[in-house]
CSV table of C-alpha atoms and ligand atoms in Angstrom, one decimal:
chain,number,residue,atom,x,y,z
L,78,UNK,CA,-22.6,-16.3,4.3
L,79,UNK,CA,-23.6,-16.9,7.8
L,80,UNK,CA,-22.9,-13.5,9.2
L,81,UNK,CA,-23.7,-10.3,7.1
L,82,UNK,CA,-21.8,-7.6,9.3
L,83,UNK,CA,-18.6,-9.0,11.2
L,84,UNK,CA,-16.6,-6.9,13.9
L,85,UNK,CA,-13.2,-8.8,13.3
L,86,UNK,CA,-10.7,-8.2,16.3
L,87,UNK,CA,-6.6,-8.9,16.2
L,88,UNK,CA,-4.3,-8.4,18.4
L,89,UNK,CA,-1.2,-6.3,17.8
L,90,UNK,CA,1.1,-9.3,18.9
L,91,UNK,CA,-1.0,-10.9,16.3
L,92,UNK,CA,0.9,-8.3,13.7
L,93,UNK,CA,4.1,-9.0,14.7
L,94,UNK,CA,4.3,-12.3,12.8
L,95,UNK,CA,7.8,-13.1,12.3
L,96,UNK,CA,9.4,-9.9,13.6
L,97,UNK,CA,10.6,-9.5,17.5
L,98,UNK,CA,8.8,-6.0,18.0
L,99,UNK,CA,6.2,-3.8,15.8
L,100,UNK,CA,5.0,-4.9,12.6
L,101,UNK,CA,5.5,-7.9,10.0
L,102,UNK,CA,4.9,-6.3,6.8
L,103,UNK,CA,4.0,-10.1,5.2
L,104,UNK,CA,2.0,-10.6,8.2
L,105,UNK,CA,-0.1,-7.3,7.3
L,106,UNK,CA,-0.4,-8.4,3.5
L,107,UNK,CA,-1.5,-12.0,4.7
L,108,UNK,CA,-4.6,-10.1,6.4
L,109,UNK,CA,-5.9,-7.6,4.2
L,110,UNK,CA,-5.8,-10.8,1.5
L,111,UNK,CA,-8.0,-13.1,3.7
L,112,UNK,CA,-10.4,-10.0,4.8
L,113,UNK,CA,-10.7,-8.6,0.7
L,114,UNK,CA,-12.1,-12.3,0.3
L,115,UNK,CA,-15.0,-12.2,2.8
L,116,UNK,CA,-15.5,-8.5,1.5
L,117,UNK,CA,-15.6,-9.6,-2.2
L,118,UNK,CA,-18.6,-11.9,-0.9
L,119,UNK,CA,-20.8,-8.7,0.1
L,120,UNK,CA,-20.0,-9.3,4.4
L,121,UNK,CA,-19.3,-5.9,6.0
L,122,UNK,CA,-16.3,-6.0,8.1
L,123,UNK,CA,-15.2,-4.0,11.0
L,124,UNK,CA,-12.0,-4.2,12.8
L,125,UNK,CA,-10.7,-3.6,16.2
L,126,UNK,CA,-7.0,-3.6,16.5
L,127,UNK,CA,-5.0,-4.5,19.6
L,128,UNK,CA,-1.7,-2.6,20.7
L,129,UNK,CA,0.1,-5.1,22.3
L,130,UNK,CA,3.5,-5.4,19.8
L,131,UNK,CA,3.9,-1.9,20.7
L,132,UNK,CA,3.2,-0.9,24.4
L,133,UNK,CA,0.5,-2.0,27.0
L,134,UNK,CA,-0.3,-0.1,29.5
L,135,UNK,CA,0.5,-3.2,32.3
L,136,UNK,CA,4.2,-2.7,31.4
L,137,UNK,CA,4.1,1.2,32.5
L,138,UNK,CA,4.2,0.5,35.8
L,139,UNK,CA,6.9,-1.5,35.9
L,140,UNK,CA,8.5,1.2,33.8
L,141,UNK,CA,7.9,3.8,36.6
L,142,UNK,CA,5.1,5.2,34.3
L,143,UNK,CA,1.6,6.0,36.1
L,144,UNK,CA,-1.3,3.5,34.7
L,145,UNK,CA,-3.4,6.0,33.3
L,146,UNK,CA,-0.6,7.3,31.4
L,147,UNK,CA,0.5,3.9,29.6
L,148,UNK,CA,-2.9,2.9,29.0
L,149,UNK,CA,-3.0,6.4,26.7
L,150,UNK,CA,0.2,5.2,25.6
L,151,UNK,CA,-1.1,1.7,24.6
L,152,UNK,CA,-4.0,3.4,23.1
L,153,UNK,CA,-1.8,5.6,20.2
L,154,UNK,CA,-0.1,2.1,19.8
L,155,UNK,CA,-3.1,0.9,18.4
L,156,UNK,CA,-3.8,3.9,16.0
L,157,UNK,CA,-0.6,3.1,14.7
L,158,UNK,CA,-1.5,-0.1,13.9
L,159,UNK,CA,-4.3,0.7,12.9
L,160,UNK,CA,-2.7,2.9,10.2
L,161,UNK,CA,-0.4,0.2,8.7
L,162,UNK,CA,-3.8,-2.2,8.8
L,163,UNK,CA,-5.3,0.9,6.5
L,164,UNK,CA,-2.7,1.2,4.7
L,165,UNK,CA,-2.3,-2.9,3.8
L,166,UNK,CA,-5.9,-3.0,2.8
L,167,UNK,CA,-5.9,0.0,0.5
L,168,UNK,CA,-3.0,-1.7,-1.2
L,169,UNK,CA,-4.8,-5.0,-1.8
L,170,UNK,CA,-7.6,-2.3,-3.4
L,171,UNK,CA,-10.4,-1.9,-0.4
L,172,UNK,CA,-12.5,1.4,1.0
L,173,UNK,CA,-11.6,2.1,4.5
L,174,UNK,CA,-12.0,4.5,7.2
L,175,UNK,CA,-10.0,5.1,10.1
L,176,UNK,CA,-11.7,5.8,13.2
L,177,UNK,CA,-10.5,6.9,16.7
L,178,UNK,CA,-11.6,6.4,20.5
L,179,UNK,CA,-9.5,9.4,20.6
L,180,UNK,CA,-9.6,12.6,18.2
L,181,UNK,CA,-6.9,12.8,16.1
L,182,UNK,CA,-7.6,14.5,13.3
L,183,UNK,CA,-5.0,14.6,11.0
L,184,UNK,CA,-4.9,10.9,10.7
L,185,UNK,CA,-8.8,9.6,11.3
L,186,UNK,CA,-11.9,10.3,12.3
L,187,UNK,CA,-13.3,10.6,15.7
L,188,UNK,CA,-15.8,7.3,16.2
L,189,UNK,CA,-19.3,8.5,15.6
L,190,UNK,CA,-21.7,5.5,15.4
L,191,UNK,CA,-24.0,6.2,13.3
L,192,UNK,CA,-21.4,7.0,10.4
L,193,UNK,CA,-19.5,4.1,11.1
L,194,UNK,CA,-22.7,2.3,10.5
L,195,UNK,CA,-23.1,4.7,7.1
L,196,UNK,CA,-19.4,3.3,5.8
L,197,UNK,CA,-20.0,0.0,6.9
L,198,UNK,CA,-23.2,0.1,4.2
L,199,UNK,CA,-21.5,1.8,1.8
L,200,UNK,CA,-18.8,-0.7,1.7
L,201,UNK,CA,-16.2,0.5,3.5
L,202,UNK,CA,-13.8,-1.3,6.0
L,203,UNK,CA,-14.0,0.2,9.3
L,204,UNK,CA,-10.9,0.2,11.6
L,205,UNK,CA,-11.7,1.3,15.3
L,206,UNK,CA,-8.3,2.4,16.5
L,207,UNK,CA,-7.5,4.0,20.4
L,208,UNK,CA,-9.3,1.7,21.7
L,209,UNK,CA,-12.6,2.9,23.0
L,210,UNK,CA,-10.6,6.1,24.6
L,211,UNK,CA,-10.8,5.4,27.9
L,212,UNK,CA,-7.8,3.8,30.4
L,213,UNK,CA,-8.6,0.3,32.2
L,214,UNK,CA,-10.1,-1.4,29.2
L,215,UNK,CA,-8.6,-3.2,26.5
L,216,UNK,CA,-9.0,-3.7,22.9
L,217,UNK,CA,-11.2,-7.0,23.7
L,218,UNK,CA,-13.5,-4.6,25.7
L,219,UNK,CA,-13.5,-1.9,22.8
L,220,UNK,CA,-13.9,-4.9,20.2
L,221,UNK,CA,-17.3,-6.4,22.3
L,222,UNK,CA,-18.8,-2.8,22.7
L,223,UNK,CA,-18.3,-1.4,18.9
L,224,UNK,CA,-19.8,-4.4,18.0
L,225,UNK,CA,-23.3,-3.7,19.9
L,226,UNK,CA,-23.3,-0.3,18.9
L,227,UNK,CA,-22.9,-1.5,15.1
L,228,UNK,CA,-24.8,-3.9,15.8
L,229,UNK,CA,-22.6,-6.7,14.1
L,230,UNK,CA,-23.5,-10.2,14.2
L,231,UNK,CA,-20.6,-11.7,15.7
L,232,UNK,CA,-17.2,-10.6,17.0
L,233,UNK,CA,-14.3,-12.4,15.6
L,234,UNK,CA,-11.3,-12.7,17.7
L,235,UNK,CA,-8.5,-13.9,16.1
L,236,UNK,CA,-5.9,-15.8,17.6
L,237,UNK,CA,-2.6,-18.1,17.5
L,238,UNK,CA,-4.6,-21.3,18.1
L,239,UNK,CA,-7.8,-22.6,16.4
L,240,UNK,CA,-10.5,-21.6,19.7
L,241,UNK,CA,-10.8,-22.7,22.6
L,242,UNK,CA,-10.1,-25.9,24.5
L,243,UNK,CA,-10.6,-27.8,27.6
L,244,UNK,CA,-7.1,-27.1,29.1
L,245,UNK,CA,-4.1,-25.0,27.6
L,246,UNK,CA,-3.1,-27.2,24.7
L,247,UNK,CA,0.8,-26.1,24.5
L,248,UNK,CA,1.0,-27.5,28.3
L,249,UNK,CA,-1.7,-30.5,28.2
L,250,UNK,CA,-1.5,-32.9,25.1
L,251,UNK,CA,-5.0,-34.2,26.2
L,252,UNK,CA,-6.4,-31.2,25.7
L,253,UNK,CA,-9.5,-30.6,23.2
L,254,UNK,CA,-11.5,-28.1,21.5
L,255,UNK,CA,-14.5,-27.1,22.0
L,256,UNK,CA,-16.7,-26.6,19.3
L,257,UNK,CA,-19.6,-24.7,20.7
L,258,UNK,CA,-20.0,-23.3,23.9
L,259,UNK,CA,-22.3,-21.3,25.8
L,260,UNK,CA,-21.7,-18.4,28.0
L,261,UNK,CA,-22.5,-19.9,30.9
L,262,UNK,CA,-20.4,-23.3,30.4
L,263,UNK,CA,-17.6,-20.6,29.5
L,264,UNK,CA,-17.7,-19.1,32.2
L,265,UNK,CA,-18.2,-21.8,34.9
L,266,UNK,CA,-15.0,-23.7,33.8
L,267,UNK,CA,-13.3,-20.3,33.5
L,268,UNK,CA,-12.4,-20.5,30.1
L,269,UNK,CA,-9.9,-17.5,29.3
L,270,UNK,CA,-12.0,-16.4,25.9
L,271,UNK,CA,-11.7,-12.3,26.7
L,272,UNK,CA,-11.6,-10.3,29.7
L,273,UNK,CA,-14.5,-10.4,32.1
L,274,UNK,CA,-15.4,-6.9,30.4
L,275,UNK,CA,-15.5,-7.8,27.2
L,276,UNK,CA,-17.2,-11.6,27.7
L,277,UNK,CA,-20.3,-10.1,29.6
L,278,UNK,CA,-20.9,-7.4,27.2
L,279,UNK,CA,-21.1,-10.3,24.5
L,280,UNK,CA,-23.1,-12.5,26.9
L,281,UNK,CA,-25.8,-9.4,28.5
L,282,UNK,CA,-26.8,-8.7,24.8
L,283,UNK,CA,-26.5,-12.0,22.9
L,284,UNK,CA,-23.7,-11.2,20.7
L,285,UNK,CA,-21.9,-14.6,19.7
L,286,UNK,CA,-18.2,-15.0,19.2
L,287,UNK,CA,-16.0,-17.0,17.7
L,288,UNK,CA,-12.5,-17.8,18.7
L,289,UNK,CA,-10.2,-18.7,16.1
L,290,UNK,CA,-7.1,-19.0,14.5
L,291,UNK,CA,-6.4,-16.0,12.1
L,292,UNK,CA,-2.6,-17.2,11.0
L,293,UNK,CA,-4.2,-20.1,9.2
L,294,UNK,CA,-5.2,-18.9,5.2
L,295,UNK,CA,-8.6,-19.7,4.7
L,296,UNK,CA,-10.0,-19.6,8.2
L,297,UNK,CA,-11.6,-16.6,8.2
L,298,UNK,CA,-13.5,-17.8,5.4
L,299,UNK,CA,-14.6,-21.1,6.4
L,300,UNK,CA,-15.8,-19.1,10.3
L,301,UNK,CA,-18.1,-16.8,8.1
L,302,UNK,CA,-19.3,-19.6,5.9
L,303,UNK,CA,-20.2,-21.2,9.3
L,304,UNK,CA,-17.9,-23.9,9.4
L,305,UNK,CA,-16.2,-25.2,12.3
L,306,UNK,CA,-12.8,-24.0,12.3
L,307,UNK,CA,-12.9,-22.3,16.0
L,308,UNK,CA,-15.2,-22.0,18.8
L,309,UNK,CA,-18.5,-20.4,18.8
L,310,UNK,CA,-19.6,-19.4,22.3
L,311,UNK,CA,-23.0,-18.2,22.2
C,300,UDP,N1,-6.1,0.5,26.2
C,300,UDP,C1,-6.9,1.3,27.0
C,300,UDP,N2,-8.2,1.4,26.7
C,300,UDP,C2,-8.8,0.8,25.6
C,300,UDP,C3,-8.1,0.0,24.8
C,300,UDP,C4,-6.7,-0.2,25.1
C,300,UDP,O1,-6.4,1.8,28.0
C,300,UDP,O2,-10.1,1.1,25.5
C,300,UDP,C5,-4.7,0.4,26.4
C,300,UDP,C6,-4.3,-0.7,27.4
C,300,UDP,O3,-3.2,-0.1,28.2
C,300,UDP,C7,-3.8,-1.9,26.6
C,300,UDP,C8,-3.2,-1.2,25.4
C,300,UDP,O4,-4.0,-0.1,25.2
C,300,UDP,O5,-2.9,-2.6,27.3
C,300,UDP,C9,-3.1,-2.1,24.2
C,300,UDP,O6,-4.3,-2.8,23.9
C,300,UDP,P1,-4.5,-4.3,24.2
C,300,UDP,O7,-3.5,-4.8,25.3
C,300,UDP,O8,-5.9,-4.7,24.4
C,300,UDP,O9,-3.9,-4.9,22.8
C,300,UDP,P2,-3.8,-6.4,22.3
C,300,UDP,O10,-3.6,-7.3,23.5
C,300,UDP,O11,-5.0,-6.8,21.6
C,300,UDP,O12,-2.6,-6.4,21.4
């Protein structure tokens, strides 16, 4: 295996699969199959979980709802998430722990580094959930900066296409992938990879990531073995 300690993130529209709104429970089972894989190989996994199938803070305003106020909201969206993500890979027999941006302690536990780093070593999935607490970031943000503190090798962002390309390839049919990319290219031709948060965390302390496609069975796999199925900016 290429990388020994993984911070994996996924979106929550990435959960919806084939349902309109919340959570596809195939979808869910799909996931904690392909991640009990890597795990049976020894990698140590950590996950980040988005919010978006449920609430975002972006739509409060529209809703009349104060930004602060929906970005909390967005944040509990991910503990729930986060919760049926638990729940899936306990079913499909892993270790996991729970842990929150926010306390909430009759479901997880707050996040305290260094025992996520003790559970990651004892075996245990790690699922960050509320984000990393605080309004005006995003899951992508929390996913870059969980990573550094744990220090992980690599941050995984899973998404609906297979990395990243030259143009958007559902408009441009000319479009192609990249297979490797640095920082700096990424950012010149103003690549949409993450949020300007969450890319120059990754690029100020040299943490690579892969973009790739999570819906496809096997992927994950073949990114850890270190095989080109997405793009590694790094
Ligand atoms: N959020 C936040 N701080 C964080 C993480 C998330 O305020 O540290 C809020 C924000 O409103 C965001 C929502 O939670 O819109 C859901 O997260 P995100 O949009 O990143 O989820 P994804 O797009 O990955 O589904």
């Amino acid at each position: 295996m290429k990388y020994k300690r993984i911070l994996l993130k996924l979106s929550g529209e990435s959960l919806m699969g084939n349902v309109s709104y919340g959570i596809d429970p195939e979808r869910l089972k799909q996931y904690a199959e392909e991640i009990k894989a890597i795990k049976d190989l020894g990698v140590e996994v950590a996950i980040v979980i988005g919010g978006g199938n449920i609430y975002r803070g972006v739509q409060a305003e529209a809703a009349g709802i104060e930004r602060v106020q929906g970005d909390y909201m967005g944040m509990l969206a991910t503990v729930i998430n986060g919760m049926a993500l638990q729940s899936a890979l306990e079913s499909a027999g892993m270790y996991t722990r729970l842990m929150s941006g926010i306390k909430m302690e009759q479901v997880c536990e707050p996040f305290i580094r260094r025992r996520a780093i003790r559970h990651l070593e004892k075996g245990r999935i790690v699922i960050f959930g509320a984000g990393i607490g605080n309004p005006y970031f995003t899951t992508d943000s929390t996913a870059s900066l969980r990573a550094i503190e744990i220090q992980a090798d690599v941050v995984l962002k899973g998404t609906r296409v297979d990395g990243v390309y030259t143009a958007d390839p559902e408009k441009d049919p000319t479009a192609t992938r990249y297979s490797e990319l640095s920082f700096q290219e990424a950012y010149e031709k103003n690549l949409n990879i993450m949020d300007m948060t969450a890319f120059t965390l990754c690029q100020e302390n040299n943490l690579p990531i892969i973009v790739f496609d999570m819906n496809k069975t096997g992927n994950l796999m073949e990114v850890l073995k270190g095989e080109t199925a997405g793009t590694l900016i790094n």
